[in-house]
CSV table of C-alpha atoms in Angstrom, one decimal:
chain,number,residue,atom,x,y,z
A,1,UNK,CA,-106.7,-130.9,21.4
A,2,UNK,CA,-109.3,-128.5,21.5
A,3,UNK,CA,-109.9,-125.4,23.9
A,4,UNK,CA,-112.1,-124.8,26.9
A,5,UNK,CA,-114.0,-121.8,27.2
A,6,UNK,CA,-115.4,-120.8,31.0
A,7,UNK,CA,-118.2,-118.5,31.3
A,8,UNK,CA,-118.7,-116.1,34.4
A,9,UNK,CA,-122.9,-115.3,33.4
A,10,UNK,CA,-124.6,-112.3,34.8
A,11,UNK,CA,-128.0,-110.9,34.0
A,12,UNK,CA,-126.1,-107.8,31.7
A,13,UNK,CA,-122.8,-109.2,30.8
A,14,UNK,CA,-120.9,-112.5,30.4
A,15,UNK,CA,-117.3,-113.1,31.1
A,16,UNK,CA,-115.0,-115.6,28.9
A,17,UNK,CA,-112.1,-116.8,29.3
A,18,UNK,CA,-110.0,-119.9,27.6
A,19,UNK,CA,-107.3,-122.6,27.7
A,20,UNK,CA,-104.2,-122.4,24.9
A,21,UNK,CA,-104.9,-125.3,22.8
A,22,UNK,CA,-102.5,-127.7,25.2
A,23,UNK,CA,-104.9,-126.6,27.8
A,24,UNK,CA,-102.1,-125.7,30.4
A,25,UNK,CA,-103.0,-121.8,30.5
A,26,UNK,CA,-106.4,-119.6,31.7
A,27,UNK,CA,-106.8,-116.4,30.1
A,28,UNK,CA,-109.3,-113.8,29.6
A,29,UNK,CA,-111.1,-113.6,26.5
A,30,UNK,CA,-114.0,-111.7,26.4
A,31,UNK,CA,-117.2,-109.8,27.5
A,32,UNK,CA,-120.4,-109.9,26.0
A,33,UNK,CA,-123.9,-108.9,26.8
A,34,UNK,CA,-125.9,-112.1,28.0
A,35,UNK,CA,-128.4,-112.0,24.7
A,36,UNK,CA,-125.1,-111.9,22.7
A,37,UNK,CA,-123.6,-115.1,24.4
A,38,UNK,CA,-124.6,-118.1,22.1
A,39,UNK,CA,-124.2,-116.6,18.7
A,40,UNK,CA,-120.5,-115.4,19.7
A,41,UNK,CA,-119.8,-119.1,21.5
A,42,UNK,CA,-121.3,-120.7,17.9
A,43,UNK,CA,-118.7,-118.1,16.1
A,44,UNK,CA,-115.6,-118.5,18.4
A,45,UNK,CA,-116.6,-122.8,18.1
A,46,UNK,CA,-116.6,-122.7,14.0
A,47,UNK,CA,-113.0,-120.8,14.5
A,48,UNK,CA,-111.1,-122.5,17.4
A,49,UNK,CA,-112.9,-125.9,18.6
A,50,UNK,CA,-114.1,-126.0,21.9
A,51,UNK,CA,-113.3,-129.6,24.0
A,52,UNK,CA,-115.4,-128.0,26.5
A,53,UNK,CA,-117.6,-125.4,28.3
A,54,UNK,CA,-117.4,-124.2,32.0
A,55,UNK,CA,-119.8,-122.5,33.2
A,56,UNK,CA,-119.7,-120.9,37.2
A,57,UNK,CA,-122.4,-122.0,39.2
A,58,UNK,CA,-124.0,-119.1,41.7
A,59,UNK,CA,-124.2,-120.2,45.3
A,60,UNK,CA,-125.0,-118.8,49.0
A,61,UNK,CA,-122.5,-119.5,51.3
A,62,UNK,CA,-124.8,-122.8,52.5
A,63,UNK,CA,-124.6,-123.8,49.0
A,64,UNK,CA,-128.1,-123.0,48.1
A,65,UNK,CA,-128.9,-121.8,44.9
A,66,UNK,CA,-128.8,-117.7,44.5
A,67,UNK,CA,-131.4,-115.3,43.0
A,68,UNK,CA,-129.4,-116.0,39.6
A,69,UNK,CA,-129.1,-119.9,39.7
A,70,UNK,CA,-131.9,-120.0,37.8
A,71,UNK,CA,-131.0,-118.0,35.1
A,72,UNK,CA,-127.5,-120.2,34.8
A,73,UNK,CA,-129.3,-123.4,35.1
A,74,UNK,CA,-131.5,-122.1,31.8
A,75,UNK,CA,-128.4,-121.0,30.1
A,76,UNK,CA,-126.5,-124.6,30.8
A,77,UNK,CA,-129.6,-126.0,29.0
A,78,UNK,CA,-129.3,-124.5,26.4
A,79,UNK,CA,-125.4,-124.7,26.0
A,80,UNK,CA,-126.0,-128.5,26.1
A,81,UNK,CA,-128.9,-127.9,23.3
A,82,UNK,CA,-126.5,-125.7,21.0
A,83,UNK,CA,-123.5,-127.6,21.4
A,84,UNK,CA,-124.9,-131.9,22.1
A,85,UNK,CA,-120.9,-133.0,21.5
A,86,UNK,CA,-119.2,-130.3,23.7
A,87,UNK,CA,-119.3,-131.3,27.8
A,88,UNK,CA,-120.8,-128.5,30.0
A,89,UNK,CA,-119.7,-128.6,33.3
A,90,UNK,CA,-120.8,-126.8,36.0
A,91,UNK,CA,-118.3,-124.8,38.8
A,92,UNK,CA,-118.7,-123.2,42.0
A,93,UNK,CA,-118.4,-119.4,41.6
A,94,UNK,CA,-118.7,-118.9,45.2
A,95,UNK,CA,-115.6,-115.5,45.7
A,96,UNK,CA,-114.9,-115.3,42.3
A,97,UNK,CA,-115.6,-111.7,42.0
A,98,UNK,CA,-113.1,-111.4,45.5
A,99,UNK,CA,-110.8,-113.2,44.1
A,100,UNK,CA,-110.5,-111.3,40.6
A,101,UNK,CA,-110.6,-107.7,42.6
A,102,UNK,CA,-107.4,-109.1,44.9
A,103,UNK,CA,-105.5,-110.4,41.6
A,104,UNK,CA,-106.2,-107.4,40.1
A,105,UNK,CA,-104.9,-105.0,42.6
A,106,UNK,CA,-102.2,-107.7,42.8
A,107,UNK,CA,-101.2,-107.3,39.7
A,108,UNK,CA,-101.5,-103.6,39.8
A,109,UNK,CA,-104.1,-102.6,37.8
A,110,UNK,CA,-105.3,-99.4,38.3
A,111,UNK,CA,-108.7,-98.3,40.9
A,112,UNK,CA,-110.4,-97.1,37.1
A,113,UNK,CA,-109.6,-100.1,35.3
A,114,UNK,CA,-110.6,-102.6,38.5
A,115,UNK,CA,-114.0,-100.8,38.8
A,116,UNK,CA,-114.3,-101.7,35.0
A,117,UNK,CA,-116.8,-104.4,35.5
A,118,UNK,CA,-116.2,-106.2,32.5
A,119,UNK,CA,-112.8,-106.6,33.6
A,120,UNK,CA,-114.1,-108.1,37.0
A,121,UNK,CA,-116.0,-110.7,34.7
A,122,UNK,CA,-113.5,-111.7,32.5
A,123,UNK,CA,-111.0,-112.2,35.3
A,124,UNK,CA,-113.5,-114.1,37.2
A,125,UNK,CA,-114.2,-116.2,34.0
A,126,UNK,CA,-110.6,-116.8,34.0
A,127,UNK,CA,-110.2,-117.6,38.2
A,128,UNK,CA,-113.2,-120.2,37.2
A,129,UNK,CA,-111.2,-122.0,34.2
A,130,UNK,CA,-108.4,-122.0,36.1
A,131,UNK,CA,-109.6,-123.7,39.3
A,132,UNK,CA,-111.6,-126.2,37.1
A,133,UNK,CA,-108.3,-127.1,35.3
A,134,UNK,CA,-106.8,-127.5,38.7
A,135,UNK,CA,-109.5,-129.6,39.9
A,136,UNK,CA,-108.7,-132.1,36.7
């Protein structure tokens, strides 16, 4: 059984996160800057197999697309490009950010390491994998 990998895309930086191999567990992975993303998912897929990719989808609260739809829209096409026989599927985003701020003063980090923002995107990363894994 092979991982799945959730990406949290922004302009500047991309948060990852991934299953264990039984595909029970989220956890952080990484941060990388967005022009960096598809070389280190071709890497990280020669390494550890991926069974699939999740990618959060940005959305108003009327669930119309945002200034950076767009943006992840191009990037799932070219995920499904790079990788034909891994599935890309698309999750809503919408309070992801919220929710990784509130489990990180949850789980007492401190106010330096929550402004961290690539901390913010690989915890929201990992609040997307984990909701999609819910949702299964």
């Amino acid at each position: 059984m092979g991982r799945i990998l959730a990406i949290d895309y922004g302009h500047k930086r991309v948060g990852l996160a991934v299953t264990d191999p039984l595909q029970l567990i989220a956890t952080p992975l990484d941060t990388v800057h967005s022009q960096d993303l598809l070389a280190y998912l071709k890497a990280y897929h020669l390494r550890e197999p991926l069974e699939a990719l999740v990618i959060g989808m940005p959305k108003n609260l009327n669930n119309e697309a945002t200034d950076s739809t767009p943006a992840v829209v191009g990037v799932v096409r070219r995920l499904r490009k790079e990788f034909p026989e891994v599935p890309v599927h698309e999750i809503d985003e919408r309070f992801t950010s919220r929710m990784a701020h509130a489990a990180m003063l949850a789980g007492g980090l401190s106010k330096k390491d929550r402004r961290d923002k690539a901390t913010v995107d690989r915890v929201s990363a990992t609040i997307i994998l984990q909701s999609f894994l819910e949702s299964r």
